[in-house]
Amino acid sequence: MKDLAKKLGANIRAKRKEKGLAQDKFAELADLDRSYVGRIERGETNITVDKLYILTQVLGCHARDLLP
Amino acid sequence: MKDLAKKLGANIRAKRKEKGLAQDKFAELADLDRSYVGRIERGETNITVDKLYILTQVLGCHARDLLP
DNA sequence: TTAAAAAGAGGATTATAAACCGTGGCTTTA
DNA sequence: TAAAGCCACGGTTTATAATCCTCTTTTTAA
């Protein structure tokens, strides 16, 4: 359950860092609140599929690259 | 946006039929409400990642097989 | 060691996913 | 001619995703 969100968040964070993006720049590009992106990366929330897609678009990757 | 949910729903339905499962049996196995599974398949709701995983487990496939 | 940048943390509110109750319609089979 | 299987669909309620805001802590660089 929470494990899934944690792993997904870690993958998102890794991809973001790979891109050299700061959390707030990332949030801005995804048109999401920075504190919310923080929660996602920490695995504190269980995101919807459409948000996942928005993040993949900003990260320039596919959902399958982020899903555990 | 809604397109994503529609395609995802269609993929879920196709997989379910492939397995020869009725909608309400599928819902029961996934421990989800029958009417809610109908809405998912019709693309009327934007599911969370953890629900997606529950569905993949019942369908015996991976999330990447369902995501457009 | 200090200032600035980056990330953590949490409260309050809003939007919506998900649960729970149902009805009706269509099709198949007993 | 039901009786059962299968699905669309509606209304209401509850849980939680998502927004917006502020303040604190950690990290980085000068």
PDB file of C-alpha atoms (C1' of nucleotides) in Angstrom:
ATOM      1  CA  MET A   1       0.000   0.000   0.000  1.00  0.00           C
ATOM      2  CA  LYS A   2       2.171   2.738   1.345  1.00  0.00           C
ATOM      3  CA  ASP A   3       5.124   0.846   0.010  1.00  0.00           C
ATOM      4  CA  LEU A   4       3.927   1.484  -3.514  1.00  0.00           C
ATOM      5  CA  ALA A   5       3.684   5.230  -2.980  1.00  0.00           C
ATOM      6  CA  LYS A   6       7.132   5.261  -1.362  1.00  0.00           C
ATOM      7  CA  LYS A   7       8.779   3.472  -4.242  1.00  0.00           C
ATOM      8  CA  LEU A   8       6.966   5.538  -6.816  1.00  0.00           C
ATOM      9  CA  GLY A   9       7.971   8.701  -5.016  1.00  0.00           C
ATOM     10  CA  ALA A  10      11.581   7.607  -4.857  1.00  0.00           C
ATOM     11  CA  ASN A  11      11.571   6.893  -8.579  1.00  0.00           C
ATOM     12  CA  ILE A  12      10.068  10.265  -9.337  1.00  0.00           C
ATOM     13  CA  ARG A  13      12.665  11.971  -7.209  1.00  0.00           C
ATOM     14  CA  ALA A  14      15.482  10.058  -8.870  1.00  0.00           C
ATOM     15  CA  LYS A  15      14.244  11.019 -12.325  1.00  0.00           C
ATOM     16  CA  ARG A  16      13.850  14.620 -11.296  1.00  0.00           C
ATOM     17  CA  LYS A  17      17.402  14.780  -9.949  1.00  0.00           C
ATOM     18  CA  GLU A  18      18.624  13.081 -13.071  1.00  0.00           C
ATOM     19  CA  LYS A  19      17.160  16.009 -14.945  1.00  0.00           C
ATOM     20  CA  GLY A  20      18.827  18.450 -12.564  1.00  0.00           C
ATOM     21  CA  LEU A  21      15.517  19.958 -11.548  1.00  0.00           C
ATOM     22  CA  ALA A  22      14.789  21.482  -8.167  1.00  0.00           C
ATOM     23  CA  GLN A  23      11.558  20.432  -6.518  1.00  0.00           C
ATOM     24  CA  ASP A  24       9.915  23.804  -6.906  1.00  0.00           C
ATOM     25  CA  LYS A  25      10.936  24.194 -10.528  1.00  0.00           C
ATOM     26  CA  PHE A  26       9.604  20.723 -11.173  1.00  0.00           C
ATOM     27  CA  ALA A  27       6.342  21.589  -9.444  1.00  0.00           C
ATOM     28  CA  GLU A  28       6.047  24.750 -11.479  1.00  0.00           C
ATOM     29  CA  LEU A  29       6.548  22.911 -14.752  1.00  0.00           C
ATOM     30  CA  ALA A  30       3.947  20.345 -13.750  1.00  0.00           C
ATOM     31  CA  ASP A  31       1.625  23.102 -12.572  1.00  0.00           C
ATOM     32  CA  LEU A  32       1.400  21.520  -9.149  1.00  0.00           C
ATOM     33  CA  ASP A  33       1.992  22.904  -5.706  1.00  0.00           C
ATOM     34  CA  ARG A  34       5.546  22.459  -4.460  1.00  0.00           C
ATOM     35  CA  SER A  35       4.468  21.077  -1.102  1.00  0.00           C
ATOM     36  CA  TYR A  36       2.348  18.536  -2.882  1.00  0.00           C
ATOM     37  CA  VAL A  37       5.256  17.388  -5.027  1.00  0.00           C
ATOM     38  CA  GLY A  38       7.211  16.993  -1.809  1.00  0.00           C
ATOM     39  CA  ARG A  39       4.508  14.748  -0.430  1.00  0.00           C
ATOM     40  CA  ILE A  40       4.470  12.702  -3.589  1.00  0.00           C
ATOM     41  CA  GLU A  41       8.220  12.180  -3.485  1.00  0.00           C
ATOM     42  CA  ARG A  42       8.091  11.223   0.168  1.00  0.00           C
ATOM     43  CA  GLY A  43       5.376   8.698  -0.611  1.00  0.00           C
ATOM     44  CA  GLU A  44       2.844  10.380   1.610  1.00  0.00           C
ATOM     45  CA  THR A  45       0.084  10.461  -0.949  1.00  0.00           C
ATOM     46  CA  ASN A  46      -1.391   8.061  -3.401  1.00  0.00           C
ATOM     47  CA  ILE A  47      -1.539   9.943  -6.679  1.00  0.00           C
ATOM     48  CA  THR A  48      -4.050   9.531  -9.460  1.00  0.00           C
ATOM     49  CA  VAL A  49      -3.100   8.223 -12.874  1.00  0.00           C
ATOM     50  CA  ASP A  50      -3.596  11.574 -14.562  1.00  0.00           C
ATOM     51  CA  LYS A  51      -1.156  13.254 -12.174  1.00  0.00           C
ATOM     52  CA  LEU A  52       1.301  10.467 -12.858  1.00  0.00           C
ATOM     53  CA  TYR A  53       1.055  11.258 -16.557  1.00  0.00           C
ATOM     54  CA  ILE A  54       1.601  14.945 -15.996  1.00  0.00           C
ATOM     55  CA  LEU A  55       4.777  14.121 -14.087  1.00  0.00           C
ATOM     56  CA  THR A  56       6.019  11.770 -16.788  1.00  0.00           C
ATOM     57  CA  GLN A  57       5.526  14.487 -19.375  1.00  0.00           C
ATOM     58  CA  VAL A  58       7.623  16.950 -17.409  1.00  0.00           C
ATOM     59  CA  LEU A  59      10.269  14.309 -16.762  1.00  0.00           C
ATOM     60  CA  GLY A  60      10.283  13.232 -20.374  1.00  0.00           C
ATOM     61  CA  CYS A  61       9.729   9.599 -19.633  1.00  0.00           C
ATOM     62  CA  HIS A  62       7.014   6.960 -19.559  1.00  0.00           C
ATOM     63  CA  ALA A  63       4.815   5.848 -16.689  1.00  0.00           C
ATOM     64  CA  ARG A  64       6.414   2.424 -16.859  1.00  0.00           C
ATOM     65  CA  ASP A  65       9.776   4.032 -16.031  1.00  0.00           C
ATOM     66  CA  LEU A  66       8.371   5.319 -12.767  1.00  0.00           C
ATOM     67  CA  LEU A  67       6.146   2.485 -11.633  1.00  0.00           C
ATOM     68  CA  PRO A  68       7.769  -0.143  -9.444  1.00  0.00           C
TER      69      PRO A  68
ATOM     70  CA  MET B   1      -7.387  14.091 -19.621  1.00  0.00           C
ATOM     71  CA  LYS B   2     -10.602  12.199 -19.910  1.00  0.00           C
ATOM     72  CA  ASP B   3      -9.076  10.482 -22.882  1.00  0.00           C
ATOM     73  CA  LEU B   4      -6.582   8.821 -20.606  1.00  0.00           C
ATOM     74  CA  ALA B   5      -9.273   7.419 -18.323  1.00  0.00           C
ATOM     75  CA  LYS B   6     -11.243   6.206 -21.347  1.00  0.00           C
ATOM     76  CA  LYS B   7      -8.315   4.354 -22.848  1.00  0.00           C
ATOM     77  CA  LEU B   8      -7.280   2.919 -19.526  1.00  0.00           C
ATOM     78  CA  GLY B   9     -10.841   1.779 -18.877  1.00  0.00           C
ATOM     79  CA  ALA B  10     -11.038   0.145 -22.277  1.00  0.00           C
ATOM     80  CA  ASN B  11      -7.790  -1.694 -21.649  1.00  0.00           C
ATOM     81  CA  ILE B  12      -8.997  -2.901 -18.281  1.00  0.00           C
ATOM     82  CA  ARG B  13     -12.233  -4.135 -19.794  1.00  0.00           C
ATOM     83  CA  ALA B  14     -10.406  -5.935 -22.572  1.00  0.00           C
ATOM     84  CA  LYS B  15      -8.127  -7.685 -20.100  1.00  0.00           C
ATOM     85  CA  ARG B  16     -11.051  -8.630 -17.909  1.00  0.00           C
ATOM     86  CA  LYS B  17     -12.929 -10.158 -20.838  1.00  0.00           C
ATOM     87  CA  GLU B  18      -9.780 -11.921 -21.901  1.00  0.00           C
ATOM     88  CA  LYS B  19      -9.846 -13.559 -18.490  1.00  0.00           C
ATOM     89  CA  GLY B  20     -13.509 -14.458 -18.930  1.00  0.00           C
ATOM     90  CA  LEU B  21     -14.506 -12.493 -15.838  1.00  0.00           C
ATOM     91  CA  ALA B  22     -17.851 -10.801 -15.369  1.00  0.00           C
ATOM     92  CA  GLN B  23     -17.748  -7.237 -14.104  1.00  0.00           C
ATOM     93  CA  ASP B  24     -19.208  -8.020 -10.715  1.00  0.00           C
ATOM     94  CA  LYS B  25     -17.009 -11.043 -10.181  1.00  0.00           C
ATOM     95  CA  PHE B  26     -14.038  -8.897 -11.087  1.00  0.00           C
ATOM     96  CA  ALA B  27     -15.158  -6.264  -8.603  1.00  0.00           C
ATOM     97  CA  GLU B  28     -15.540  -8.870  -5.907  1.00  0.00           C
ATOM     98  CA  LEU B  29     -12.050 -10.250  -6.476  1.00  0.00           C
ATOM     99  CA  ALA B  30     -10.605  -6.758  -6.365  1.00  0.00           C
ATOM    100  CA  ASP B  31     -12.676  -5.936  -3.304  1.00  0.00           C
ATOM    101  CA  LEU B  32     -14.126  -2.915  -5.069  1.00  0.00           C
ATOM    102  CA  ASP B  33     -17.666  -1.783  -5.533  1.00  0.00           C
ATOM    103  CA  ARG B  34     -19.376  -3.239  -8.599  1.00  0.00           C
ATOM    104  CA  SER B  35     -20.716   0.107  -9.781  1.00  0.00           C
ATOM    105  CA  TYR B  36     -17.318   1.672  -9.306  1.00  0.00           C
ATOM    106  CA  VAL B  37     -15.648  -0.880 -11.538  1.00  0.00           C
ATOM    107  CA  GLY B  38     -18.261  -0.058 -14.175  1.00  0.00           C
ATOM    108  CA  ARG B  39     -17.320   3.596 -13.937  1.00  0.00           C
ATOM    109  CA  ILE B  40     -13.651   2.799 -14.241  1.00  0.00           C
ATOM    110  CA  GLU B  41     -14.204   0.750 -17.382  1.00  0.00           C
ATOM    111  CA  ARG B  42     -16.339   3.485 -18.895  1.00  0.00           C
ATOM    112  CA  GLY B  43     -13.590   5.997 -18.190  1.00  0.00           C
ATOM    113  CA  GLU B  44     -15.766   8.071 -15.901  1.00  0.00           C
ATOM    114  CA  THR B  45     -13.274   8.260 -13.079  1.00  0.00           C
ATOM    115  CA  ASN B  46      -9.615   8.946 -12.710  1.00  0.00           C
ATOM    116  CA  ILE B  47      -8.283   6.147 -10.570  1.00  0.00           C
ATOM    117  CA  THR B  48      -5.388   6.242  -8.135  1.00  0.00           C
ATOM    118  CA  VAL B  49      -2.207   4.275  -8.674  1.00  0.00           C
ATOM    119  CA  ASP B  50      -2.917   1.888  -5.829  1.00  0.00           C
ATOM    120  CA  LYS B  51      -6.295   0.962  -7.314  1.00  0.00           C
ATOM    121  CA  LEU B  52      -4.571   0.407 -10.628  1.00  0.00           C
ATOM    122  CA  TYR B  53      -2.250  -2.039  -8.921  1.00  0.00           C
ATOM    123  CA  ILE B  54      -5.085  -3.889  -7.269  1.00  0.00           C
ATOM    124  CA  LEU B  55      -6.684  -4.343 -10.671  1.00  0.00           C
ATOM    125  CA  THR B  56      -3.460  -5.569 -12.248  1.00  0.00           C
ATOM    126  CA  GLN B  57      -3.099  -8.143  -9.506  1.00  0.00           C
ATOM    127  CA  VAL B  58      -6.555  -9.529 -10.158  1.00  0.00           C
ATOM    128  CA  LEU B  59      -5.974  -9.475 -13.896  1.00  0.00           C
ATOM    129  CA  GLY B  60      -2.585 -11.095 -13.542  1.00  0.00           C
ATOM    130  CA  CYS B  61      -0.767  -8.476 -15.531  1.00  0.00           C
ATOM    131  CA  HIS B  62       1.404  -5.413 -15.119  1.00  0.00           C
ATOM    132  CA  ALA B  63       0.418  -1.784 -14.946  1.00  0.00           C
ATOM    133  CA  ARG B  64       2.326  -1.147 -18.153  1.00  0.00           C
ATOM    134  CA  ASP B  65      -0.024  -3.561 -19.924  1.00  0.00           C
ATOM    135  CA  LEU B  66      -2.968  -1.382 -19.011  1.00  0.00           C
ATOM    136  CA  LEU B  67      -1.575   2.097 -19.369  1.00  0.00           C
ATOM    137  CA  PRO B  68      -1.934   3.716 -22.768  1.00  0.00           C
TER     138      PRO B  68
ATOM    139  C1'  DT C   1      29.758  30.745   9.893  1.00  0.00           C
ATOM    140  C1'  DT C   2      26.373  32.741   7.527  1.00  0.00           C
ATOM    141  C1'  DA C   3      23.062  33.670   3.693  1.00  0.00           C
ATOM    142  C1'  DA C   4      20.463  31.756   0.287  1.00  0.00           C
ATOM    143  C1'  DA C   5      18.428  27.927  -1.864  1.00  0.00           C
ATOM    144  C1'  DA C   6      16.107  23.607  -1.460  1.00  0.00           C
ATOM    145  C1'  DA C   7      13.302  20.472   0.818  1.00  0.00           C
ATOM    146  C1'  DG C   8      10.348  19.102   4.989  1.00  0.00           C
ATOM    147  C1'  DA C   9       6.335  19.616   7.533  1.00  0.00           C
ATOM    148  C1'  DG C  10       1.697  20.642   8.724  1.00  0.00           C
ATOM    149  C1'  DG C  11      -3.027  23.128   9.039  1.00  0.00           C
ATOM    150  C1'  DA C  12      -7.133  24.393   6.688  1.00  0.00           C
ATOM    151  C1'  DT C  13      -9.946  24.081   2.786  1.00  0.00           C
ATOM    152  C1'  DT C  14     -11.751  22.306  -1.786  1.00  0.00           C
ATOM    153  C1'  DA C  15     -12.313  18.848  -5.306  1.00  0.00           C
ATOM    154  C1'  DT C  16     -13.052  14.419  -6.354  1.00  0.00           C
ATOM    155  C1'  DA C  17     -12.011   9.296  -5.866  1.00  0.00           C
ATOM    156  C1'  DA C  18     -14.229   5.584  -3.831  1.00  0.00           C
ATOM    157  C1'  DA C  19     -17.954   3.316  -1.199  1.00  0.00           C
ATOM    158  C1'  DC C  20     -22.585   2.215  -0.705  1.00  0.00           C
ATOM    159  C1'  DC C  21     -27.147   2.121  -1.704  1.00  0.00           C
ATOM    160  C1'  DG C  22     -30.176   1.290  -5.487  1.00  0.00           C
ATOM    161  C1'  DT C  23     -33.170   0.749 -10.422  1.00  0.00           C
ATOM    162  C1'  DG C  24     -33.835  -0.634 -15.136  1.00  0.00           C
ATOM    163  C1'  DG C  25     -32.698  -2.784 -19.553  1.00  0.00           C
ATOM    164  C1'  DC C  26     -31.000  -6.292 -22.439  1.00  0.00           C
ATOM    165  C1'  DT C  27     -29.799 -11.048 -23.396  1.00  0.00           C
ATOM    166  C1'  DT C  28     -29.437 -15.845 -22.575  1.00  0.00           C
ATOM    167  C1'  DT C  29     -31.138 -20.255 -20.887  1.00  0.00           C
ATOM    168  C1'  DA C  30     -34.297 -23.250 -18.113  1.00  0.00           C
TER     169       DA C  30
ATOM    170  C1'  DT D   1     -42.218 -16.371 -19.013  1.00  0.00           C
ATOM    171  C1'  DA D   2     -39.540 -16.063 -15.652  1.00  0.00           C
ATOM    172  C1'  DA D   3     -35.167 -16.419 -13.754  1.00  0.00           C
ATOM    173  C1'  DA D   4     -30.497 -15.342 -13.914  1.00  0.00           C
ATOM    174  C1'  DG D   5     -26.412 -13.199 -15.790  1.00  0.00           C
ATOM    175  C1'  DC D   6     -24.411  -9.002 -17.159  1.00  0.00           C
ATOM    176  C1'  DC D   7     -23.955  -4.179 -17.447  1.00  0.00           C
ATOM    177  C1'  DA D   8     -25.340   1.012 -17.600  1.00  0.00           C
ATOM    178  C1'  DC D   9     -26.459   4.447 -14.718  1.00  0.00           C
ATOM    179  C1'  DG D  10     -28.180   7.614 -10.670  1.00  0.00           C
ATOM    180  C1'  DG D  11     -28.046   9.651  -5.920  1.00  0.00           C
ATOM    181  C1'  DT D  12     -25.894  10.109  -1.621  1.00  0.00           C
ATOM    182  C1'  DT D  13     -22.173   9.661   1.628  1.00  0.00           C
ATOM    183  C1'  DT D  14     -17.349   9.072   3.146  1.00  0.00           C
ATOM    184  C1'  DA D  15     -12.416   9.049   2.462  1.00  0.00           C
ATOM    185  C1'  DT D  16      -8.748  11.162   0.644  1.00  0.00           C
ATOM    186  C1'  DA D  17      -6.304  13.462  -3.330  1.00  0.00           C
ATOM    187  C1'  DA D  18      -5.092  18.001  -4.383  1.00  0.00           C
ATOM    188  C1'  DT D  19      -4.748  23.128  -3.378  1.00  0.00           C
ATOM    189  C1'  DC D  20      -3.130  26.976  -0.882  1.00  0.00           C
ATOM    190  C1'  DC D  21      -0.739  28.897   2.767  1.00  0.00           C
ATOM    191  C1'  DT D  22       2.873  29.524   6.242  1.00  0.00           C
ATOM    192  C1'  DC D  23       6.751  28.341   8.933  1.00  0.00           C
ATOM    193  C1'  DT D  24      10.838  25.291  10.027  1.00  0.00           C
ATOM    194  C1'  DT D  25      14.747  22.513   8.950  1.00  0.00           C
ATOM    195  C1'  DT D  26      18.368  20.935   6.062  1.00  0.00           C
ATOM    196  C1'  DT D  27      21.604  21.516   2.478  1.00  0.00           C
ATOM    197  C1'  DT D  28      24.689  24.091  -0.380  1.00  0.00           C
ATOM    198  C1'  DA D  29      27.847  27.631  -1.633  1.00  0.00           C
ATOM    199  C1'  DA D  30      30.410  32.065  -0.599  1.00  0.00           C
TER     200       DA D  30
END
